[in-house]
Short mmCIF file of C-alpha atoms in Angstrom, two decimals:
data_model
loop_
_atom_site.label_atom_id
_atom_site.label_comp_id
_atom_site.label_asym_id
_atom_site.label_seq_id
_atom_site.Cartn_x
_atom_site.Cartn_y
_atom_site.Cartn_z
CA MET K 1 23.03 13.20 -12.48
CA THR K 2 21.10 12.87 -15.72
CA GLN K 3 18.84 15.78 -16.62
CA THR K 4 15.94 13.45 -17.49
CA PHE K 5 13.98 11.22 -15.14
CA TYR K 6 11.56 8.47 -16.14
CA VAL K 7 9.71 6.80 -13.26
CA THR K 8 7.29 3.90 -13.63
CA THR K 9 5.01 2.01 -11.32
CA PRO K 10 4.18 -1.62 -12.04
CA ILE K 11 1.12 -1.78 -14.23
CA TYR K 12 -1.55 -3.02 -11.86
CA TYR K 13 -3.32 -6.28 -12.53
CA VAL K 14 -7.03 -5.72 -13.05
CA ASN K 15 -8.16 -8.59 -10.84
CA ALA K 16 -8.63 -6.21 -7.90
CA GLU K 17 -9.78 -2.66 -7.21
CA PRO K 18 -7.15 -0.09 -6.16
CA HIS K 19 -5.95 -0.68 -2.59
CA LEU K 20 -3.34 0.74 -0.22
CA GLY K 21 -0.46 -1.14 -1.86
CA HIS K 22 -1.30 0.27 -5.28
CA ALA K 23 -1.81 3.75 -3.80
CA TYR K 24 1.51 3.74 -1.93
CA THR K 25 3.57 2.78 -4.97
CA THR K 26 1.85 5.37 -7.13
CA ILE K 27 2.16 8.12 -4.50
CA VAL K 28 5.89 7.35 -4.24
CA ALA K 29 6.23 7.66 -8.01
CA ASP K 30 4.26 10.92 -8.03
CA ALA K 31 6.35 12.39 -5.19
CA ALA K 32 9.57 11.33 -6.92
CA ALA K 33 8.41 12.92 -10.18
CA ARG K 34 7.46 16.17 -8.43
CA PHE K 35 10.80 16.28 -6.58
CA GLN K 36 12.74 15.78 -9.81
CA ARG K 37 10.78 18.59 -11.47
CA LEU K 38 11.65 20.76 -8.48
CA MET K 39 15.30 19.97 -9.26
CA GLY K 40 14.79 21.26 -12.78
CA ARG K 41 14.84 17.95 -14.64
CA GLU K 42 12.68 16.80 -17.55
CA VAL K 43 10.36 14.20 -16.02
CA ARG K 44 7.97 11.54 -17.26
CA PHE K 45 5.84 9.45 -14.90
CA GLN K 46 3.95 6.39 -16.15
CA THR K 47 1.47 4.01 -14.59
CA GLY K 48 -1.30 1.83 -16.00
CA THR K 49 -2.99 -1.56 -15.95
CA ASP K 50 -2.01 -5.13 -16.85
CA GLU K 51 -5.04 -6.78 -18.48
CA HIS K 52 -4.22 -10.21 -19.93
CA GLY K 53 -3.99 -13.61 -18.30
CA TYR K 54 -5.95 -16.46 -16.79
CA LYS K 55 -7.25 -14.62 -13.73
CA ILE K 56 -8.82 -11.90 -15.87
CA ALA K 57 -10.48 -14.41 -18.20
CA GLN K 58 -11.73 -16.33 -15.15
CA ALA K 59 -13.13 -13.21 -13.44
CA ALA K 60 -14.86 -12.08 -16.64
CA ALA K 61 -16.42 -15.51 -17.21
CA LYS K 62 -17.71 -15.50 -13.65
CA GLU K 63 -19.54 -12.22 -14.37
CA GLY K 64 -20.69 -13.37 -17.79
CA ILE K 65 -18.94 -10.60 -19.72
CA GLU K 66 -16.07 -10.38 -22.20
CA PRO K 67 -12.54 -10.09 -20.73
CA LEU K 68 -11.96 -6.70 -22.37
CA ALA K 69 -15.14 -5.26 -20.86
CA TYR K 70 -14.14 -6.54 -17.44
CA ALA K 71 -10.58 -5.19 -17.80
CA THR K 72 -11.84 -1.80 -18.96
CA ARG K 73 -14.12 -1.44 -15.94
CA ILE K 74 -11.33 -2.11 -13.43
CA SER K 75 -8.78 -0.11 -15.40
CA ASP K 76 -11.13 2.88 -15.29
CA MET K 77 -11.26 2.56 -11.49
CA PHE K 78 -7.49 2.92 -11.32
CA ARG K 79 -7.49 5.85 -13.73
CA ALA K 80 -10.18 7.61 -11.67
CA THR K 81 -8.49 6.95 -8.32
CA TRP K 82 -5.22 8.76 -8.95
CA PRO K 83 -6.55 12.34 -9.34
CA GLU K 84 -8.44 11.86 -6.07
CA LEU K 85 -5.05 11.32 -4.36
CA ASN K 86 -3.46 14.31 -6.13
CA ILE K 87 -1.47 11.93 -8.35
CA GLU K 88 -0.70 13.24 -11.83
CA PRO K 89 0.89 10.66 -14.17
CA ASP K 90 2.05 11.79 -17.59
CA ASN K 91 0.88 8.55 -19.17
CA PHE K 92 -1.58 5.80 -18.28
CA ILE K 93 -0.96 2.68 -20.33
CA ARG K 94 -3.11 -0.40 -20.91
CA THR K 95 -1.70 -3.69 -22.18
CA THR K 96 -4.78 -4.13 -24.37
CA SER K 97 -3.89 -1.03 -26.41
CA ALA K 98 -2.99 -1.59 -30.06
CA GLU K 99 0.38 0.13 -29.60
CA HIS K 100 1.36 -2.18 -26.77
CA VAL K 101 0.24 -5.34 -28.55
CA ALA K 102 2.28 -4.34 -31.61
CA ALA K 103 5.39 -3.64 -29.51
CA VAL K 104 5.16 -7.00 -27.68
CA ARG K 105 4.81 -8.90 -30.94
CA ALA K 106 7.71 -6.97 -32.52
CA ILE K 107 10.06 -7.72 -29.60
CA LEU K 108 9.04 -11.40 -29.53
CA LYS K 109 9.69 -11.63 -33.25
CA LYS K 110 13.16 -10.08 -32.94
CA ILE K 111 14.25 -12.34 -30.07
CA TYR K 112 12.80 -15.44 -31.75
CA ALA K 113 14.62 -14.63 -35.02
CA ALA K 114 17.87 -14.25 -33.05
CA GLY K 115 17.46 -17.82 -31.73
CA ASP K 116 16.75 -16.97 -28.09
CA ILE K 117 13.21 -18.45 -28.08
CA TYR K 118 12.54 -22.17 -28.70
CA LEU K 119 9.70 -24.71 -28.43
CA GLY K 120 9.93 -27.27 -25.63
CA SER K 121 8.02 -29.14 -22.93
CA TYR K 122 7.84 -28.38 -19.24
CA GLY K 123 6.14 -29.66 -16.11
CA GLY K 124 6.01 -27.79 -12.83
CA ASN K 125 4.18 -26.27 -9.87
CA TYR K 126 1.83 -23.64 -11.29
CA CYS K 127 0.24 -20.95 -9.10
CA VAL K 128 -2.91 -19.52 -10.65
CA GLY K 129 -2.66 -16.41 -8.44
CA CYS K 130 0.92 -15.64 -9.52
CA GLU K 131 0.30 -16.94 -13.05
CA ARG K 132 3.74 -18.55 -13.08
CA PHE K 133 5.53 -21.78 -12.32
CA LEU K 134 7.17 -21.95 -8.87
CA THR K 135 10.27 -23.95 -8.03
CA ASP K 136 10.17 -26.47 -5.18
CA LYS K 137 12.37 -24.11 -3.14
CA GLU K 138 9.83 -21.32 -3.45
CA LEU K 139 6.97 -23.37 -1.98
CA VAL K 140 6.10 -23.21 1.71
CA ASP K 141 4.45 -26.41 2.94
CA GLY K 142 3.63 -27.20 -0.67
CA LYS K 143 1.82 -23.88 -1.14
CA CYS K 144 2.46 -20.53 -2.82
CA PRO K 145 4.07 -18.28 -0.16
CA ASP K 146 2.08 -15.23 -1.31
CA HIS K 147 -1.38 -16.71 -1.83
CA HIS K 148 -1.21 -19.58 0.70
CA THR K 149 -2.87 -21.86 -1.85
CA PRO K 150 -1.74 -25.23 -3.24
CA THR K 151 -0.14 -25.16 -6.67
CA GLN K 152 -1.22 -27.30 -9.64
CA PHE K 153 1.20 -29.60 -11.45
CA ILE K 154 0.97 -28.73 -15.14
CA GLU K 155 2.92 -30.31 -17.97
CA GLU K 156 2.59 -29.01 -21.51
CA GLU K 157 4.38 -27.86 -24.66
CA ASN K 158 5.36 -24.19 -24.67
CA TYR K 159 7.87 -21.68 -25.94
CA PHE K 160 10.87 -20.82 -23.79
CA PHE K 161 13.16 -17.80 -23.59
CA LYS K 162 16.87 -18.64 -23.17
CA MET K 163 17.15 -16.66 -19.96
CA SER K 164 19.99 -18.87 -18.75
CA SER K 165 22.21 -17.50 -21.55
CA TYR K 166 22.26 -14.10 -19.85
CA GLN K 167 22.89 -15.16 -16.25
CA GLU K 168 26.61 -14.34 -16.17
CA ALA K 169 26.11 -11.02 -17.96
CA LEU K 170 23.38 -10.00 -15.50
CA VAL K 171 25.51 -10.90 -12.47
CA ALA K 172 28.41 -8.91 -13.92
CA HIS K 173 26.20 -5.87 -14.53
CA ILE K 174 24.75 -5.92 -11.00
CA GLN K 175 28.20 -6.23 -9.45
CA ALA K 176 29.58 -3.43 -11.62
CA ASN K 177 26.59 -1.18 -10.77
CA PRO K 178 25.90 -1.66 -7.03
CA ASP K 179 22.84 0.64 -7.06
CA PHE K 180 21.23 -1.04 -10.10
CA ILE K 181 18.81 -2.63 -7.60
CA ARG K 182 18.15 -0.71 -4.41
CA PRO K 183 17.94 -0.79 -1.44
CA GLU K 184 20.97 -3.07 -1.15
CA ARG K 185 19.12 -5.95 0.53
CA TYR K 186 17.19 -6.57 -2.68
CA LYS K 187 20.32 -6.49 -4.81
CA ASN K 188 21.74 -9.14 -2.49
CA GLU K 189 18.54 -11.16 -2.76
CA VAL K 190 18.76 -11.20 -6.57
CA LEU K 191 22.46 -12.12 -6.49
CA ALA K 192 21.72 -14.94 -4.04
CA PHE K 193 19.10 -16.30 -6.43
CA LEU K 194 21.54 -16.03 -9.32
CA LYS K 195 24.08 -18.23 -7.53
CA GLU K 196 21.94 -21.17 -8.64
CA PRO K 197 21.76 -22.09 -12.34
CA LEU K 198 19.07 -20.00 -14.00
CA GLU K 199 16.33 -21.92 -15.81
CA ASP K 200 14.94 -20.81 -19.14
CA LEU K 201 11.66 -18.91 -18.89
CA CYS K 202 8.39 -20.32 -20.20
CA ILE K 203 6.92 -17.40 -22.18
CA SER K 204 3.71 -18.80 -23.70
CA ARG K 205 0.44 -20.46 -22.83
CA PRO K 206 -1.45 -22.75 -25.24
CA LYS K 207 -4.73 -21.28 -26.45
CA SER K 208 -6.39 -24.55 -25.47
CA ARG K 209 -5.85 -23.44 -21.86
CA LEU K 210 -5.84 -19.65 -22.21
CA SER K 211 -6.99 -17.54 -25.15
CA TRP K 212 -7.03 -14.12 -23.43
CA GLY K 213 -3.59 -12.79 -24.33
CA ILE K 214 -1.34 -11.51 -27.12
CA GLU K 215 -0.89 -14.14 -29.82
CA LEU K 216 2.70 -15.15 -30.54
CA PRO K 217 3.79 -13.71 -33.90
CA PHE K 218 5.46 -17.00 -34.89
CA ASP K 219 2.87 -19.55 -33.68
CA GLU K 220 -0.86 -18.79 -33.59
CA ARG K 221 -1.52 -21.75 -31.27
CA PHE K 222 -0.10 -19.81 -28.31
CA VAL K 223 -0.52 -16.52 -26.46
CA THR K 224 2.21 -14.63 -24.63
CA TYR K 225 2.94 -15.30 -20.96
CA VAL K 226 1.63 -12.37 -18.94
CA TRP K 227 5.04 -11.23 -17.63
CA PHE K 228 6.65 -11.14 -21.07
CA ASP K 229 3.68 -9.03 -22.14
CA ALA K 230 3.43 -6.74 -19.09
CA LEU K 231 7.07 -5.77 -18.60
CA ILE K 232 7.34 -4.38 -22.11
CA ASN K 233 4.86 -1.62 -21.17
CA TYR K 234 7.74 0.46 -19.81
CA MET K 235 9.11 0.78 -23.36
CA THR K 236 5.75 0.92 -25.14
CA GLY K 237 4.76 4.00 -23.16
CA LEU K 238 7.73 5.88 -24.61
CA GLY K 239 7.00 4.88 -28.19
CA TRP K 240 9.64 2.17 -28.62
CA PRO K 241 11.49 1.72 -30.91
CA ASP K 242 11.52 5.04 -32.76
CA GLY K 243 9.64 7.43 -30.51
CA GLN K 244 11.27 10.71 -29.52
CA LEU K 245 10.26 10.08 -25.89
CA PHE K 246 12.09 6.76 -25.90
CA ALA K 247 15.33 8.36 -27.06
CA GLN K 248 14.93 11.10 -24.46
CA TYR K 249 13.86 9.18 -21.37
CA TRP K 250 14.79 5.51 -21.53
CA PRO K 251 18.43 5.89 -20.37
CA ALA K 252 17.04 7.42 -17.15
CA ALA K 253 14.42 4.70 -16.47
CA GLN K 254 13.60 4.21 -12.78
CA HIS K 255 11.30 1.29 -12.05
CA LEU K 256 9.37 1.30 -8.78
CA ILE K 257 7.97 -1.99 -7.44
CA ALA K 258 6.95 -3.87 -4.31
CA LYS K 259 9.24 -6.72 -3.26
CA ASP K 260 6.79 -9.46 -4.32
CA ILE K 261 7.65 -8.83 -7.98
CA LEU K 262 11.41 -8.51 -7.49
CA LYS K 263 12.23 -11.66 -9.48
CA PRO K 264 10.38 -10.68 -12.68
CA HIS K 265 11.82 -7.14 -12.59
CA GLY K 266 15.28 -8.03 -11.30
CA ILE K 267 15.87 -11.10 -13.48
CA TYR K 268 13.28 -11.66 -16.22
CA TRP K 269 13.18 -8.05 -17.39
CA PRO K 270 16.92 -7.26 -17.61
CA THR K 271 17.62 -10.55 -19.40
CA MET K 272 14.80 -9.78 -21.85
CA LEU K 273 16.38 -6.36 -22.47
CA MET K 274 19.79 -7.96 -23.01
CA ALA K 275 18.28 -10.41 -25.52
CA LEU K 276 16.58 -7.55 -27.39
CA ALA K 277 19.84 -5.60 -27.55
CA ARG K 278 21.71 -8.67 -28.84
CA ALA K 279 18.98 -9.32 -31.44
CA GLU K 280 19.46 -5.76 -32.71
CA GLY K 281 23.25 -6.06 -32.79
CA GLU K 282 23.72 -3.67 -29.85
CA PRO K 283 25.83 -4.16 -26.69
CA GLU K 284 23.93 -6.33 -24.19
CA GLY K 285 23.59 -3.47 -21.70
CA ALA K 286 22.24 -0.98 -24.24
CA TYR K 287 18.62 -1.19 -23.04
CA LEU K 288 19.10 -1.81 -19.31
CA TYR K 289 17.17 0.49 -16.97
CA GLN K 290 19.01 2.77 -14.55
CA HIS K 291 17.55 1.67 -11.22
CA LEU K 292 15.07 -0.81 -9.80
CA ASN K 293 13.65 0.71 -6.58
CA VAL K 294 12.01 -1.86 -4.30
CA HIS K 295 9.72 -1.21 -1.35
CA GLY K 296 8.25 -3.49 1.31
CA TYR K 297 4.73 -4.59 2.23
CA TRP K 298 2.02 -2.80 4.10
CA LYS K 299 0.86 -5.16 6.83
CA ILE K 300 -2.54 -5.22 8.47
CA GLY K 301 -2.06 -6.92 11.79
CA GLU K 302 0.62 -9.53 11.12
CA SER K 303 -0.25 -10.31 7.50
CA LYS K 304 0.71 -8.81 4.17
CA MET K 305 -2.25 -6.92 2.75
CA SER K 306 -3.81 -8.78 -0.18
CA LYS K 307 -7.16 -9.31 -1.83
CA SER K 308 -6.93 -13.09 -1.43
CA LEU K 309 -6.54 -12.70 2.35
CA GLY K 310 -9.42 -10.22 2.54
CA ASN K 311 -7.54 -7.51 4.44
CA VAL K 312 -7.24 -4.72 1.88
CA VAL K 313 -7.41 -1.02 2.76
CA LYS K 314 -9.26 1.19 0.27
CA PRO K 315 -7.31 4.44 -0.06
CA LEU K 316 -10.12 6.59 -1.39
CA ALA K 317 -12.30 5.85 1.62
CA LEU K 318 -9.57 7.13 3.95
CA ALA K 319 -8.68 10.06 1.70
CA LYS K 320 -12.31 11.20 1.73
CA VAL K 321 -12.36 11.16 5.53
CA TYR K 322 -8.95 12.72 6.26
CA GLY K 323 -8.04 14.33 2.95
CA PRO K 324 -5.63 13.15 0.25
CA GLU K 325 -2.74 15.27 1.53
CA PRO K 326 -2.61 13.77 5.06
CA PHE K 327 -2.97 10.32 3.49
CA ARG K 328 -0.01 10.98 1.15
CA TYR K 329 2.06 12.33 4.04
CA PHE K 330 1.27 9.38 6.28
CA VAL K 331 2.25 6.62 3.86
CA LEU K 332 5.48 8.34 2.81
CA ARG K 333 6.51 9.19 6.38
CA GLU K 334 5.43 5.92 7.98
CA MET K 335 7.14 3.41 5.67
CA ALA K 336 10.95 3.26 5.61
CA PHE K 337 11.46 2.62 1.92
CA GLY K 338 12.46 -1.00 1.41
CA LEU K 339 11.08 -2.28 4.73
CA ASP K 340 7.62 -3.48 5.71
CA ALA K 341 5.32 -1.14 7.62
CA ALA K 342 2.17 -1.56 9.69
CA PHE K 343 -0.98 0.28 8.71
CA SER K 344 -3.81 1.34 10.99
CA GLU K 345 -6.30 4.18 10.91
CA GLU K 346 -5.29 5.10 14.46
CA ALA K 347 -1.66 5.51 13.36
CA LEU K 348 -2.77 7.75 10.49
CA VAL K 349 -4.76 9.93 12.89
CA GLY K 350 -1.82 10.02 15.30
CA ARG K 351 0.48 11.34 12.56
CA TYR K 352 -2.20 13.80 11.47
CA ASN K 353 -2.63 15.30 14.94
CA SER K 354 1.04 15.34 15.96
CA ASP K 355 2.85 16.17 12.72
CA LEU K 356 0.30 18.09 10.70
CA ALA K 357 -2.00 19.76 13.24
CA ASN K 358 0.42 20.32 16.14
CA ASP K 359 3.68 20.93 14.26
CA LEU K 360 3.14 22.26 10.74
CA GLY K 361 -0.36 23.72 11.13
CA ASN K 362 0.42 25.34 14.47
CA LEU K 363 3.67 26.90 13.19
CA PHE K 364 2.03 28.31 10.07
CA SER K 365 -0.91 29.73 12.01
CA ARG K 366 1.08 31.38 14.80
CA VAL K 367 3.72 32.91 12.51
CA MET K 368 1.17 34.29 10.05
CA ASN K 369 -1.04 35.65 12.83
CA MET K 370 1.92 37.39 14.49
CA LEU K 371 3.03 38.79 11.14
CA HIS K 372 -0.42 40.32 10.63
CA GLN K 373 -0.74 41.50 14.21
CA TYR K 374 2.68 43.15 14.43
CA ARG K 375 3.60 44.04 10.83
CA GLY K 376 0.30 44.26 8.94
CA GLY K 377 0.98 41.01 7.08
CA VAL K 378 4.10 42.36 5.33
CA VAL K 379 7.37 40.40 5.41
CA PRO K 380 9.81 42.75 7.17
CA GLU K 381 13.36 43.63 6.15
CA PRO K 382 15.81 42.04 8.60
CA PRO K 383 18.23 44.56 10.14
CA PRO K 384 21.72 44.49 8.58
CA ASP K 385 23.36 43.66 11.88
CA PHE K 386 20.89 40.87 12.74
CA GLN K 387 23.15 38.27 14.36
CA GLU K 388 22.61 34.49 14.21
CA LYS K 389 25.08 33.14 11.68
CA PRO K 390 27.72 31.53 13.89
CA VAL K 391 28.19 28.30 11.94
CA ASP K 392 29.56 27.24 8.54
CA PHE K 393 26.40 26.11 6.81
CA ASP K 394 28.38 25.18 3.69
CA ALA K 395 29.57 22.03 5.42
CA PRO K 396 27.62 19.02 4.11
CA ALA K 397 24.96 17.56 6.36
CA THR K 398 26.00 14.32 8.04
CA GLY K 399 22.65 13.03 9.25
CA VAL K 400 22.47 15.21 12.36
CA PHE K 401 20.65 18.52 12.33
CA SER K 402 23.22 20.73 14.08
CA ALA K 403 22.47 22.59 17.29
CA ALA K 404 23.36 25.87 15.58
CA ALA K 405 20.89 25.28 12.75
CA HIS K 406 18.24 24.38 15.31
CA GLN K 407 18.95 27.41 17.45
CA HIS K 408 18.88 29.88 14.59
CA CYS K 409 16.13 28.26 12.51
CA VAL K 410 18.27 28.08 9.35
CA ALA K 411 17.15 25.77 6.53
CA ARG K 412 20.38 25.38 4.50
CA GLU K 413 21.52 22.25 6.28
CA THR K 414 18.05 20.75 6.07
CA ALA K 415 17.79 21.32 2.33
CA THR K 416 21.13 19.59 1.66
CA ALA K 417 20.16 16.49 3.60
CA TYR K 418 16.60 16.51 2.23
CA GLU K 419 17.88 16.51 -1.35
CA LYS K 420 20.16 13.53 -0.71
CA GLU K 421 17.40 11.43 0.85
CA MET K 422 14.81 12.26 -1.79
CA GLU K 423 17.24 11.36 -4.60
CA GLU K 424 17.65 7.92 -2.99
CA PHE K 425 13.89 7.33 -2.51
CA SER K 426 14.30 7.65 1.29
CA PHE K 427 11.17 9.75 1.59
CA HIS K 428 10.64 9.03 5.28
CA LEU K 429 14.11 10.42 6.05
CA GLY K 430 13.67 13.43 3.79
CA LEU K 431 10.46 14.27 5.61
CA ALA K 432 12.09 13.68 8.99
CA TRP K 433 14.62 16.40 8.15
CA VAL K 434 11.84 18.81 7.19
CA TRP K 435 9.95 18.12 10.40
CA ASP K 436 13.14 18.71 12.38
CA LEU K 437 13.22 22.18 10.83
CA ILE K 438 9.55 22.70 11.72
CA SER K 439 10.32 21.67 15.30
CA ALA K 440 13.27 24.08 15.38
CA ALA K 441 11.06 26.91 14.13
CA ASN K 442 8.42 26.22 16.80
CA LYS K 443 11.13 26.25 19.48
CA TYR K 444 12.57 29.45 17.99
CA VAL K 445 9.18 31.14 18.46
CA VAL K 446 9.06 30.07 22.11
CA ARG K 447 12.65 31.16 22.74
CA LYS K 448 12.43 34.54 20.97
CA GLU K 449 8.93 35.45 22.26
CA PRO K 450 7.90 37.82 19.46
CA TRP K 451 4.90 38.93 21.55
CA ALA K 452 7.31 40.28 24.16
CA LEU K 453 9.54 41.95 21.55
CA ALA K 454 6.43 43.66 20.11
CA LYS K 455 5.83 45.43 23.43
CA ASP K 456 9.27 47.10 23.43
CA PRO K 457 9.76 49.79 20.72
CA ALA K 458 13.54 49.52 21.21
CA LYS K 459 13.38 45.93 19.94
CA ALA K 460 11.45 46.64 16.76
CA GLN K 461 14.39 45.72 14.53
CA GLU K 462 14.99 42.50 16.43
CA LEU K 463 11.32 41.61 15.94
CA ASP K 464 11.74 42.29 12.22
CA GLY K 465 14.66 39.88 12.15
CA VAL K 466 12.79 37.15 14.00
CA LEU K 467 9.65 37.42 11.88
CA SER K 468 11.71 37.54 8.69
CA ARG K 469 13.64 34.43 9.74
CA LEU K 470 10.41 32.56 10.51
CA CYS K 471 8.80 33.56 7.20
CA GLN K 472 11.86 32.33 5.27
CA ALA K 473 11.80 29.04 7.23
CA LEU K 474 8.12 28.59 6.37
CA ALA K 475 8.85 29.25 2.70
CA ALA K 476 11.61 26.61 2.79
CA VAL K 477 9.20 24.13 4.36
CA VAL K 478 6.64 24.88 1.63
CA VAL K 479 9.18 24.05 -1.08
CA MET K 480 10.32 20.81 0.57
CA ILE K 481 6.84 19.44 1.29
CA SER K 482 5.58 20.26 -2.21
CA PRO K 483 6.43 16.84 -3.74
CA VAL K 484 4.60 15.07 -0.91
CA MET K 485 1.70 17.47 -0.24
CA PRO K 486 1.39 19.53 -3.42
CA GLU K 487 -2.00 21.09 -2.63
CA THR K 488 -0.99 22.01 0.94
CA ALA K 489 2.18 23.60 -0.40
CA ARG K 490 0.18 25.54 -3.01
CA VAL K 491 -2.18 26.91 -0.36
CA MET K 492 0.66 27.87 1.98
CA ALA K 493 2.64 29.47 -0.84
CA GLY K 494 -0.40 31.52 -1.80
CA HIS K 495 -0.85 32.90 1.72
CA LEU K 496 2.88 33.62 2.00
CA GLY K 497 2.85 35.56 -1.26
CA MET K 498 5.48 33.27 -2.79
CA GLY K 499 3.81 32.89 -6.15
CA GLY K 500 4.48 29.47 -7.64
CA ILE K 501 6.89 26.77 -6.50
CA VAL K 502 9.44 26.57 -9.30
CA PRO K 503 12.72 24.77 -10.09
CA GLY K 504 15.75 26.35 -8.48
CA MET K 505 14.08 27.12 -5.15
CA LEU K 506 15.80 24.27 -3.33
CA GLU K 507 19.17 25.54 -4.61
CA LYS K 508 18.32 28.98 -3.22
CA ILE K 509 17.60 27.48 0.19
CA LYS K 510 20.92 25.59 0.13
CA ALA K 511 22.72 28.80 -0.78
CA GLY K 512 21.08 30.71 2.07
CA GLU K 513 19.20 33.03 -0.29
CA PRO K 514 15.75 34.31 0.75
CA LEU K 515 12.69 32.86 -0.97
CA LEU K 516 10.46 35.73 0.16
CA ALA K 517 11.25 39.32 -0.75
CA SER K 518 11.09 41.89 2.01
CA GLY K 519 7.85 43.78 1.60
CA ALA K 520 5.98 40.75 0.29
CA ARG K 521 2.34 40.94 1.32
CA THR K 522 0.75 37.87 2.91
CA THR K 523 -2.83 36.89 3.72
CA LYS K 524 -4.18 35.35 6.90
CA PRO K 525 -4.69 31.60 6.40
CA PRO K 526 -7.41 29.26 7.66
CA ALA K 527 -6.47 26.38 9.94
CA LEU K 528 -4.55 23.97 7.71
CA PHE K 529 -5.20 20.80 9.69
CA PRO K 530 -7.95 20.93 12.33
CA ARG K 531 -7.36 18.33 15.03
CA ILE K 532 -9.21 15.01 14.86
CA ASP K 533 -11.02 13.49 17.84
CA THR K 534 -8.88 10.41 18.54
CA ALA K 535 -11.46 8.92 20.93
CA LYS K 536 -13.99 8.62 18.09
CA VAL K 537 -11.39 7.00 15.84
CA ALA K 538 -10.39 4.53 18.57
CA ALA K 539 -14.04 3.59 19.13
CA LYS K 540 -14.55 3.08 15.40
CA ALA K 541 -11.41 0.90 15.20
CA ALA K 542 -12.59 -1.20 18.15
CA LYS K 543 -15.93 -1.85 16.44
CA ALA K 544 -14.17 -2.82 13.20
CA GLU K 545 -11.87 -5.20 15.08
CA ALA K 546 -14.83 -6.80 16.87
CA ARG K 547 -16.59 -7.33 13.53
CA ALA K 548 -13.43 -8.87 12.05
CA GLU K 549 -13.05 -11.27 14.98
CA ALA K 550 -16.71 -12.25 14.73
#
């Protein structure tokens, strides 16, 4: 595994305010970045906004302002949203920045000089919402499948990128690197598309139709097609071509997208990178990213959430009601990465009450209160002959949390499985393992009955062992939830007397080493997650549904 990690979100188009889809992708990227830092790797996390194109010019004209002013206003909304969700990108890029414009023009110039861009004519089905031409096969009842709107037939002179020249090389690379696009279903989807002859890509728009874009460096009559502009942001943000960050991070590039933009990222982008490498005299695979990680849609009712359908969920509104940490937990636990998931406020509250209030909050409260009641808040030294190690915890986890690990509340097995799932972007499974440990710890409390042990002086050492085991389990939980709920983990770590959460802690858990020193002094915590009145939420949801139907 490389010791650097570069994760990107798509740069979000500024024709809409931040919604649940944007928030989910960015939370995933943030959690992945935090996990990789926990593993001790050098990490860079980039997000930003995509600001050129017809829809932006149209929206600005409707408001009577310049496109840049309109784009800046929406871009600022995105920039302001992320800290409110405890998201901390290392870089926020805008495609209107001078550095990005220069990089796009430089790459276009290189590929054009190498003979992979030519002037031609084209007519086809154009979707204004997608800002691209759709093939007849992509249409559903003559309409765009994403926007449910009729396309326009447009025929005009434009510049084309010889994408078809790289079809065989792209297929060969995907087949030689099975996890280049993951999960596997999306790799198969790209390969299925590539079974048909690949058309060359129209990469310009005449200024007579669209002036809001980056002017082609070799023909001032045209601006750059929005995808050929936007995708290059991933390199611009690292200072391509000569930046130190580019040399350090690009080989470890991990792109994170929703499945609706699989084709541009799975086909357009890698062929563009191959063309750039060829233009510079490098091997065609020299610039290819490491992984394309693809997630599904959030659905409201039976429909994909989208602005055009009027069913968007505003993440900040929910985060202000329930807190950013429960919101982060819900979206990462609820969606199986790669598949679609249903969103409802009632489901969020259900997860909050069951997983956070009942399981995690209850465990933390009862253990800490018993520690203060029976041992003055000091983590006890377990007795040397404290039994409870009857299983080989060095054996790799196989997807089943063993009965022995459950019975003895040992986190080694959990940490091994958690690491594997988090590396593969299977956040819901990583969290499921952690919550299995939380469940085991709660059952361990019930089975061991520390309150009964405390009444018998002869069992003082056994009580020390039980409380020590529970404190170490809590510390392990703190480490493993820190990428997902960083503020919750910080608060818990503070009360446990752990100090900071630092790289190497997960390795200590896997090795069975204690995270808390005996004698560590703790403080009594407040209730982490007070329960929510589900009846009030259900009534609110019913009113909202009635309004929607009306």
